[in-house]
Amino acid sequence: MKKILFLFLIIGVASCKNNSDSQTSKAQEGRKMPIENAKGFSIIKFEGYSLLSVNRPWPEAKDDFVYLLKEKNAEIPEDLKFDQEVEIPVQKIVVTSTTHIPALEALDEENTLMGFPGLNYISSEKTRALIDKDSISELGQNENINTEVLIDLSPDVVVGFAINASNKSFETIQKTGIPVVYNGDWTELTPLGKAEWIKFFGALYGKQEKAEEIFQNIKSEYNAAKELAKSAGSQPKVISGSMYNDQWYMPYGNSWQAQFIKDANANYLYSETRGDGSLSLSFESVLEKAEDAQFWISTGQFTSYEQLFNESDHYKRFKAVQNKNVYSVSLSKGATGGIIFYELGPHRPDLILKDLITIFHPEILEDHDPVFYKALN
């Protein structure tokens, strides 16, 4: 009888241990949040906290950055490894790229913005109203942030933009205990990949569901416009970029800019090229290949044909110039001169695509008013 009772005790203890192990295992299992198009970040959500991993904050980054996004009083495993800790939802934030502004506004969190380097670059009317009320502090330049002002603001987090690992301002900020979280939206190679970084901000504010809804709406609009463009009866030839110091710079064929042209059902004449950054070509080679292109888009800083011809009379040899089919994003500016395309464009690729479809196939989207691309004056 004693042996039987002892056996039951052993089974009971083993059963309790197994249940305990199972519960521990279950508690430590995270749910990977859906990231469909972006390649540069991932989010794993746990009970009371999330792990945000950024694997490409700049093109040559060698290591992932892992950020712990922790709700107040959440229990965190002792052996958890991460680079920076941020308490969420964020109440006060500093961002360092205009591409971050539309995400804050879409999530109704622009009032949490405490400081920004280069306020004149911000174009959004909503955020400019806060700037006019002195609710947002000027922090100098991104390469040389005024760390004293930033530290006095005491933000919960600084969302950093960097082209490489060398940024002394961010190092100084982190030493004070203010976490710096890198955002790499600009390294994405597809339009929808850039737009999906709103989920990065959704995680900081505990608004993952709202961020998901916003992205899905943008993606749906983008894909609908793309399908509509396929009905066009022609596929016009297109060139892009402009001359600078005797070289013509234009996007590679695997760039996000080239993807827009393709999705607008047009023939980008350099679609076969591959690389990072921009193509650098001689004027003669571009003229030889693209003299008869029907459209020329994104002409750099030019806003008028007069400016174009003052730079070079040779531009007149292009068919797109002769037919007044030259378009630039530099005509759409905010109140202080910031170009709206560089701020809002990455967040709203659906609007960029509709602009281009309206240019290449005006019969398809007759009711769309251009947001970014305007014909030269």
mmCIF file of C-alpha atoms in Angstrom, residues 53-360:
data_model
loop_
_atom_site.group_PDB
_atom_site.id
_atom_site.type_symbol
_atom_site.label_atom_id
_atom_site.label_comp_id
_atom_site.label_asym_id
_atom_site.label_seq_id
_atom_site.Cartn_x
_atom_site.Cartn_y
_atom_site.Cartn_z
ATOM 1 C CA SER A 53 14.669 44.099 -34.102
ATOM 2 C CA VAL A 54 16.152 46.443 -36.714
ATOM 3 C CA ASN A 55 18.527 44.598 -39.023
ATOM 4 C CA ARG A 56 19.316 47.308 -41.570
ATOM 5 C CA PRO A 57 19.401 50.800 -40.072
ATOM 6 C CA TRP A 58 21.964 51.692 -42.770
ATOM 7 C CA PRO A 59 23.171 49.797 -45.868
ATOM 8 C CA GLU A 60 26.433 48.441 -44.417
ATOM 9 C CA ALA A 61 25.141 47.575 -40.938
ATOM 10 C CA LYS A 62 26.702 44.317 -39.719
ATOM 11 C CA ASP A 63 24.647 43.548 -36.614
ATOM 12 C CA ASP A 64 20.979 43.628 -35.673
ATOM 13 C CA PHE A 65 19.775 46.100 -33.060
ATOM 14 C CA VAL A 66 17.299 44.615 -30.593
ATOM 15 C CA TYR A 67 15.068 46.938 -28.585
ATOM 16 C CA LEU A 68 12.976 45.968 -25.581
ATOM 17 C CA LEU A 69 9.639 47.785 -25.631
ATOM 18 C CA LYS A 70 8.361 47.334 -22.103
ATOM 19 C CA GLU A 71 4.981 48.157 -20.606
ATOM 20 C CA LYS A 72 5.038 49.629 -17.101
ATOM 21 C CA ASN A 73 5.559 46.993 -14.363
ATOM 22 C CA ALA A 74 5.895 44.179 -16.914
ATOM 23 C CA GLU A 75 7.951 41.165 -15.837
ATOM 24 C CA ILE A 76 10.985 40.679 -18.059
ATOM 25 C CA PRO A 77 13.009 37.408 -18.205
ATOM 26 C CA GLU A 78 16.391 37.872 -16.533
ATOM 27 C CA ASP A 79 18.307 36.302 -19.409
ATOM 28 C CA LEU A 80 16.710 38.480 -22.113
ATOM 29 C CA LYS A 81 19.289 40.203 -24.314
ATOM 30 C CA PHE A 82 18.683 43.599 -25.929
ATOM 31 C CA ASP A 83 20.494 46.820 -26.830
ATOM 32 C CA GLN A 84 18.138 49.486 -25.479
ATOM 33 C CA GLU A 85 15.023 49.524 -23.292
ATOM 34 C CA VAL A 86 12.031 51.784 -23.967
ATOM 35 C CA GLU A 87 8.964 52.078 -21.763
ATOM 36 C CA ILE A 88 5.772 52.075 -23.804
ATOM 37 C CA PRO A 89 3.491 53.652 -24.700
ATOM 38 C CA VAL A 90 5.917 56.494 -25.430
ATOM 39 C CA GLN A 91 4.813 59.854 -24.008
ATOM 40 C CA LYS A 92 7.633 62.090 -25.279
ATOM 41 C CA ILE A 93 9.661 61.463 -28.436
ATOM 42 C CA VAL A 94 12.379 62.995 -30.597
ATOM 43 C CA VAL A 95 12.617 61.916 -34.245
ATOM 44 C CA THR A 96 15.369 62.811 -36.701
ATOM 45 C CA SER A 97 13.951 62.362 -40.217
ATOM 46 C CA THR A 98 10.975 64.050 -41.876
ATOM 47 C CA THR A 99 9.869 60.580 -43.005
ATOM 48 C CA HIS A 100 8.972 59.889 -39.358
ATOM 49 C CA ILE A 101 6.497 62.781 -39.146
ATOM 50 C CA PRO A 102 3.629 61.260 -41.218
ATOM 51 C CA ALA A 103 3.647 58.097 -39.090
ATOM 52 C CA LEU A 104 3.263 60.118 -35.882
ATOM 53 C CA GLU A 105 0.377 62.027 -37.403
ATOM 54 C CA ALA A 106 -1.334 58.933 -38.788
ATOM 55 C CA LEU A 107 -1.244 57.424 -35.293
ATOM 56 C CA ASP A 108 -2.516 60.698 -33.765
ATOM 57 C CA GLU A 109 0.709 61.070 -31.775
ATOM 58 C CA GLU A 110 2.198 64.281 -33.201
ATOM 59 C CA ASN A 111 1.657 65.966 -29.838
ATOM 60 C CA THR A 112 4.297 63.673 -28.305
ATOM 61 C CA LEU A 113 7.004 65.162 -30.556
ATOM 62 C CA MET A 114 9.349 67.236 -28.372
ATOM 63 C CA GLY A 115 12.215 68.075 -30.719
ATOM 64 C CA PHE A 116 13.546 67.742 -34.269
ATOM 65 C CA PRO A 117 16.826 68.653 -36.034
ATOM 66 C CA GLY A 118 15.968 71.121 -38.824
ATOM 67 C CA LEU A 119 12.396 72.274 -38.197
ATOM 68 C CA ASN A 120 12.207 74.146 -41.518
ATOM 69 C CA TYR A 121 12.356 70.839 -43.374
ATOM 70 C CA ILE A 122 9.005 69.773 -41.887
ATOM 71 C CA SER A 123 6.144 70.483 -44.307
ATOM 72 C CA SER A 124 3.028 69.020 -42.686
ATOM 73 C CA GLU A 125 0.536 71.725 -41.728
ATOM 74 C CA LYS A 126 -0.509 69.809 -38.620
ATOM 75 C CA THR A 127 3.026 69.555 -37.219
ATOM 76 C CA ARG A 128 3.949 73.065 -38.387
ATOM 77 C CA ALA A 129 1.083 74.371 -36.241
ATOM 78 C CA LEU A 130 2.787 72.780 -33.220
ATOM 79 C CA ILE A 131 6.116 74.294 -34.271
ATOM 80 C CA ASP A 132 4.489 77.739 -34.509
ATOM 81 C CA LYS A 133 3.262 77.301 -30.921
ATOM 82 C CA ASP A 134 6.851 76.505 -29.826
ATOM 83 C CA SER A 135 5.722 73.024 -28.776
ATOM 84 C CA ILE A 136 8.629 71.440 -30.687
ATOM 85 C CA SER A 137 12.240 72.446 -30.062
ATOM 86 C CA GLU A 138 14.885 73.012 -32.731
ATOM 87 C CA LEU A 139 17.774 70.568 -32.306
ATOM 88 C CA GLY A 140 20.198 71.852 -34.930
ATOM 89 C CA GLN A 141 21.309 69.422 -37.631
ATOM 90 C CA ASN A 142 21.024 65.640 -37.725
ATOM 91 C CA GLU A 143 24.802 65.236 -38.117
ATOM 92 C CA ASN A 144 25.443 67.517 -35.152
ATOM 93 C CA ILE A 145 22.417 67.443 -32.852
ATOM 94 C CA ASN A 146 22.330 69.936 -29.993
ATOM 95 C CA THR A 147 22.541 67.303 -27.280
ATOM 96 C CA GLU A 148 22.187 69.799 -24.422
ATOM 97 C CA VAL A 149 18.756 70.912 -25.634
ATOM 98 C CA LEU A 150 17.719 67.337 -26.338
ATOM 99 C CA ILE A 151 18.757 66.083 -22.894
ATOM 100 C CA ASP A 152 16.812 68.929 -21.256
ATOM 101 C CA LEU A 153 13.712 67.756 -23.133
ATOM 102 C CA SER A 154 14.127 64.350 -21.458
ATOM 103 C CA PRO A 155 12.334 62.311 -24.157
ATOM 104 C CA ASP A 156 11.373 58.691 -23.553
ATOM 105 C CA VAL A 157 13.141 57.747 -26.778
ATOM 106 C CA VAL A 158 15.067 59.219 -29.699
ATOM 107 C CA VAL A 159 14.321 57.651 -33.081
ATOM 108 C CA GLY A 160 17.624 57.895 -34.893
ATOM 109 C CA PHE A 161 18.391 58.257 -38.588
ATOM 110 C CA ALA A 162 21.977 57.429 -39.536
ATOM 111 C CA ILE A 163 23.942 56.606 -42.690
ATOM 112 C CA ASN A 164 26.600 54.645 -40.786
ATOM 113 C CA ALA A 165 27.633 53.508 -37.314
ATOM 114 C CA SER A 166 29.564 56.681 -36.528
ATOM 115 C CA ASN A 167 27.294 59.175 -34.770
ATOM 116 C CA LYS A 168 28.800 60.842 -31.718
ATOM 117 C CA SER A 169 25.588 62.710 -30.902
ATOM 118 C CA PHE A 170 23.652 59.477 -30.481
ATOM 119 C CA GLU A 171 26.463 57.991 -28.390
ATOM 120 C CA THR A 172 26.354 61.010 -26.067
ATOM 121 C CA ILE A 173 22.569 60.800 -25.763
ATOM 122 C CA GLN A 174 22.642 57.109 -24.888
ATOM 123 C CA LYS A 175 25.231 57.686 -22.156
ATOM 124 C CA THR A 176 22.714 59.912 -20.360
ATOM 125 C CA GLY A 177 20.230 57.043 -20.193
ATOM 126 C CA ILE A 178 17.969 58.230 -23.008
ATOM 127 C CA PRO A 179 17.479 55.297 -25.418
ATOM 128 C CA VAL A 180 18.204 55.752 -29.118
ATOM 129 C CA VAL A 181 16.281 53.455 -31.461
ATOM 130 C CA TYR A 182 17.420 53.360 -35.083
ATOM 131 C CA ASN A 183 14.881 53.574 -37.894
ATOM 132 C CA GLY A 184 15.915 52.281 -41.329
ATOM 133 C CA ASP A 185 12.835 53.036 -43.439
ATOM 134 C CA TRP A 186 15.033 54.775 -46.023
ATOM 135 C CA THR A 187 16.992 51.571 -46.787
ATOM 136 C CA GLU A 188 13.910 49.690 -48.034
ATOM 137 C CA LEU A 189 13.928 48.951 -51.769
ATOM 138 C CA THR A 190 10.169 48.788 -52.380
ATOM 139 C CA PRO A 191 7.432 51.412 -51.986
ATOM 140 C CA LEU A 192 5.283 49.250 -49.708
ATOM 141 C CA GLY A 193 8.350 48.203 -47.730
ATOM 142 C CA LYS A 194 8.945 51.840 -46.757
ATOM 143 C CA ALA A 195 5.292 52.416 -45.897
ATOM 144 C CA GLU A 196 5.191 49.401 -43.585
ATOM 145 C CA TRP A 197 7.551 51.102 -41.134
ATOM 146 C CA ILE A 198 4.477 52.694 -39.597
ATOM 147 C CA LYS A 199 4.300 49.402 -37.665
ATOM 148 C CA PHE A 200 7.663 50.334 -36.108
ATOM 149 C CA PHE A 201 6.005 53.437 -34.642
ATOM 150 C CA GLY A 202 2.857 51.506 -33.819
ATOM 151 C CA ALA A 203 4.965 49.288 -31.543
ATOM 152 C CA LEU A 204 6.427 52.325 -29.730
ATOM 153 C CA TYR A 205 2.968 53.643 -28.940
ATOM 154 C CA GLY A 206 1.259 50.318 -28.286
ATOM 155 C CA LYS A 207 -0.886 50.896 -31.355
ATOM 156 C CA GLN A 208 -0.008 47.850 -33.438
ATOM 157 C CA GLU A 209 -3.581 47.260 -34.550
ATOM 158 C CA LYS A 210 -4.067 50.821 -35.725
ATOM 159 C CA ALA A 211 -0.720 50.761 -37.556
ATOM 160 C CA GLU A 212 -1.715 47.489 -39.248
ATOM 161 C CA GLU A 213 -5.042 48.997 -40.349
ATOM 162 C CA ILE A 214 -3.355 52.106 -41.771
ATOM 163 C CA PHE A 215 -0.800 50.047 -43.690
ATOM 164 C CA GLN A 216 -3.418 47.676 -45.098
ATOM 165 C CA ASN A 217 -5.453 50.628 -46.381
ATOM 166 C CA ILE A 218 -2.372 52.089 -48.098
ATOM 167 C CA LYS A 219 -1.454 48.703 -49.564
ATOM 168 C CA SER A 220 -4.985 48.124 -50.819
ATOM 169 C CA GLU A 221 -5.066 51.520 -52.533
ATOM 170 C CA TYR A 222 -1.625 50.916 -54.040
ATOM 171 C CA ASN A 223 -2.483 47.488 -55.446
ATOM 172 C CA ALA A 224 -5.819 48.709 -56.795
ATOM 173 C CA ALA A 225 -4.083 51.540 -58.662
ATOM 174 C CA LYS A 226 -1.442 49.119 -59.952
ATOM 175 C CA GLU A 227 -4.131 46.808 -61.336
ATOM 176 C CA LEU A 228 -5.896 49.745 -62.939
ATOM 177 C CA ALA A 229 -2.686 50.830 -64.686
ATOM 178 C CA LYS A 230 -2.477 47.447 -66.398
ATOM 179 C CA SER A 231 -5.524 48.371 -68.451
ATOM 180 C CA ALA A 232 -3.594 51.131 -70.249
ATOM 181 C CA GLY A 233 -3.163 50.570 -73.943
ATOM 182 C CA SER A 234 0.401 51.884 -74.064
ATOM 183 C CA GLN A 235 3.632 51.686 -72.073
ATOM 184 C CA PRO A 236 5.497 54.980 -72.539
ATOM 185 C CA LYS A 237 9.264 55.309 -72.268
ATOM 186 C CA VAL A 238 10.455 57.157 -69.158
ATOM 187 C CA ILE A 239 13.708 58.645 -67.872
ATOM 188 C CA SER A 240 14.471 60.170 -64.488
ATOM 189 C CA GLY A 241 17.072 62.194 -62.592
ATOM 190 C CA SER A 242 19.174 65.098 -63.871
ATOM 191 C CA MET A 243 22.678 66.434 -64.392
ATOM 192 C CA TYR A 244 25.018 67.398 -61.556
ATOM 193 C CA ASN A 245 28.704 68.269 -62.092
ATOM 194 C CA ASP A 246 28.709 66.876 -65.652
ATOM 195 C CA GLN A 247 27.145 63.578 -64.601
ATOM 196 C CA TRP A 248 23.530 62.476 -64.992
ATOM 197 C CA TYR A 249 22.306 60.779 -61.821
ATOM 198 C CA MET A 250 19.238 58.577 -61.967
ATOM 199 C CA PRO A 251 17.763 55.649 -60.014
ATOM 200 C CA TYR A 252 18.896 52.076 -60.584
ATOM 201 C CA GLY A 253 16.371 49.653 -62.033
ATOM 202 C CA ASN A 254 16.029 47.829 -58.686
ATOM 203 C CA SER A 255 15.274 51.015 -56.721
ATOM 204 C CA TRP A 256 11.964 51.973 -55.179
ATOM 205 C CA GLN A 257 11.649 54.859 -57.660
ATOM 206 C CA ALA A 258 11.950 52.458 -60.597
ATOM 207 C CA GLN A 259 9.334 50.190 -59.008
ATOM 208 C CA PHE A 260 6.825 53.030 -59.146
ATOM 209 C CA ILE A 261 7.396 53.488 -62.876
ATOM 210 C CA LYS A 262 6.970 49.769 -63.490
ATOM 211 C CA ASP A 263 3.804 49.578 -61.389
ATOM 212 C CA ALA A 264 2.415 52.597 -63.264
ATOM 213 C CA ASN A 265 2.757 50.480 -66.429
ATOM 214 C CA ALA A 266 5.531 52.509 -68.022
ATOM 215 C CA ASN A 267 8.907 51.514 -69.465
ATOM 216 C CA TYR A 268 11.791 52.855 -67.406
ATOM 217 C CA LEU A 269 14.687 52.839 -69.882
ATOM 218 C CA TYR A 270 17.209 51.825 -67.218
ATOM 219 C CA SER A 271 15.104 49.103 -65.609
ATOM 220 C CA GLU A 272 17.763 46.455 -66.266
ATOM 221 C CA THR A 273 20.404 48.187 -64.102
ATOM 222 C CA ARG A 274 21.186 47.023 -60.568
ATOM 223 C CA GLY A 275 22.952 48.685 -57.660
ATOM 224 C CA ASP A 276 22.746 50.869 -54.540
ATOM 225 C CA GLY A 277 22.581 54.634 -54.618
ATOM 226 C CA SER A 278 22.277 56.241 -58.064
ATOM 227 C CA LEU A 279 23.470 55.539 -61.574
ATOM 228 C CA SER A 280 26.109 58.000 -62.746
ATOM 229 C CA LEU A 281 26.131 58.479 -66.528
ATOM 230 C CA SER A 282 27.477 60.911 -69.095
ATOM 231 C CA PHE A 283 25.042 63.263 -70.801
ATOM 232 C CA GLU A 284 25.946 61.805 -74.180
ATOM 233 C CA SER A 285 25.064 58.248 -73.169
ATOM 234 C CA VAL A 286 21.691 59.337 -71.747
ATOM 235 C CA LEU A 287 20.892 61.365 -74.863
ATOM 236 C CA GLU A 288 21.728 58.433 -77.103
ATOM 237 C CA LYS A 289 19.447 56.070 -75.205
ATOM 238 C CA ALA A 290 16.651 58.348 -74.045
ATOM 239 C CA GLU A 291 16.332 61.172 -76.557
ATOM 240 C CA ASP A 292 12.916 59.917 -77.661
ATOM 241 C CA ALA A 293 11.557 59.062 -74.175
ATOM 242 C CA GLN A 294 8.014 60.408 -73.844
ATOM 243 C CA PHE A 295 8.338 61.411 -70.174
ATOM 244 C CA TRP A 296 11.007 62.758 -67.883
ATOM 245 C CA ILE A 297 10.192 62.677 -64.159
ATOM 246 C CA SER A 298 11.969 63.774 -60.966
ATOM 247 C CA THR A 299 14.210 66.449 -62.430
ATOM 248 C CA GLY A 300 15.988 67.234 -59.192
ATOM 249 C CA GLN A 301 15.766 70.849 -58.039
ATOM 250 C CA PHE A 302 14.360 72.213 -61.328
ATOM 251 C CA THR A 303 10.899 73.772 -61.169
ATOM 252 C CA SER A 304 10.735 75.517 -64.572
ATOM 253 C CA TYR A 305 11.926 75.091 -68.145
ATOM 254 C CA GLU A 306 13.811 78.366 -67.774
ATOM 255 C CA GLN A 307 15.891 76.867 -64.961
ATOM 256 C CA LEU A 308 16.408 73.749 -67.041
ATOM 257 C CA PHE A 309 17.697 75.661 -70.046
ATOM 258 C CA ASN A 310 19.852 77.969 -67.914
ATOM 259 C CA GLU A 311 21.607 74.817 -66.733
ATOM 260 C CA SER A 312 22.065 73.456 -70.249
ATOM 261 C CA ASP A 313 20.572 74.157 -73.687
ATOM 262 C CA HIS A 314 21.272 70.523 -74.534
ATOM 263 C CA TYR A 315 18.191 69.485 -72.529
ATOM 264 C CA LYS A 316 16.120 70.861 -75.437
ATOM 265 C CA ARG A 317 17.150 67.872 -77.544
ATOM 266 C CA PHE A 318 14.926 65.513 -75.528
ATOM 267 C CA LYS A 319 11.477 64.718 -76.883
ATOM 268 C CA ALA A 320 9.988 64.936 -73.374
ATOM 269 C CA VAL A 321 11.231 68.538 -73.108
ATOM 270 C CA GLN A 322 9.970 69.492 -76.555
ATOM 271 C CA ASN A 323 6.506 68.118 -75.720
ATOM 272 C CA LYS A 324 6.441 69.671 -72.230
ATOM 273 C CA ASN A 325 6.273 66.267 -70.533
ATOM 274 C CA VAL A 326 8.760 66.994 -67.747
ATOM 275 C CA TYR A 327 7.649 66.574 -64.132
ATOM 276 C CA SER A 328 9.276 67.352 -60.791
ATOM 277 C CA VAL A 329 8.520 66.838 -57.096
ATOM 278 C CA SER A 330 10.263 70.124 -56.272
ATOM 279 C CA LEU A 331 7.185 72.224 -57.027
ATOM 280 C CA SER A 332 5.199 70.823 -54.082
ATOM 281 C CA LYS A 333 6.630 72.467 -50.972
ATOM 282 C CA GLY A 334 5.634 73.183 -47.404
ATOM 283 C CA ALA A 335 5.340 76.648 -45.869
ATOM 284 C CA THR A 336 9.063 76.830 -45.045
ATOM 285 C CA GLY A 337 10.346 75.302 -48.280
ATOM 286 C CA GLY A 338 10.527 71.616 -47.374
ATOM 287 C CA ILE A 339 9.720 69.317 -50.297
ATOM 288 C CA ILE A 340 6.571 67.379 -49.410
ATOM 289 C CA PHE A 341 7.592 64.317 -51.440
ATOM 290 C CA TYR A 342 10.559 63.539 -49.190
ATOM 291 C CA GLU A 343 8.401 63.753 -46.058
ATOM 292 C CA LEU A 344 5.072 62.204 -47.003
ATOM 293 C CA GLY A 345 6.037 60.160 -50.071
ATOM 294 C CA PRO A 346 7.593 57.136 -48.317
ATOM 295 C CA HIS A 347 4.503 56.874 -46.087
ATOM 296 C CA ARG A 348 1.995 57.222 -48.945
ATOM 297 C CA PRO A 349 3.279 55.263 -51.958
ATOM 298 C CA ASP A 350 -0.319 54.908 -53.134
ATOM 299 C CA LEU A 351 -0.444 58.657 -53.803
ATOM 300 C CA ILE A 352 2.893 58.605 -55.649
ATOM 301 C CA LEU A 353 1.690 55.764 -57.865
ATOM 302 C CA LYS A 354 -1.562 57.557 -58.642
ATOM 303 C CA ASP A 355 0.396 60.699 -59.553
ATOM 304 C CA LEU A 356 2.493 58.746 -62.050
ATOM 305 C CA ILE A 357 -0.475 56.885 -63.529
ATOM 306 C CA THR A 358 -2.182 60.242 -64.060
ATOM 307 C CA ILE A 359 0.928 61.459 -65.919
ATOM 308 C CA PHE A 360 1.544 58.363 -68.042
#
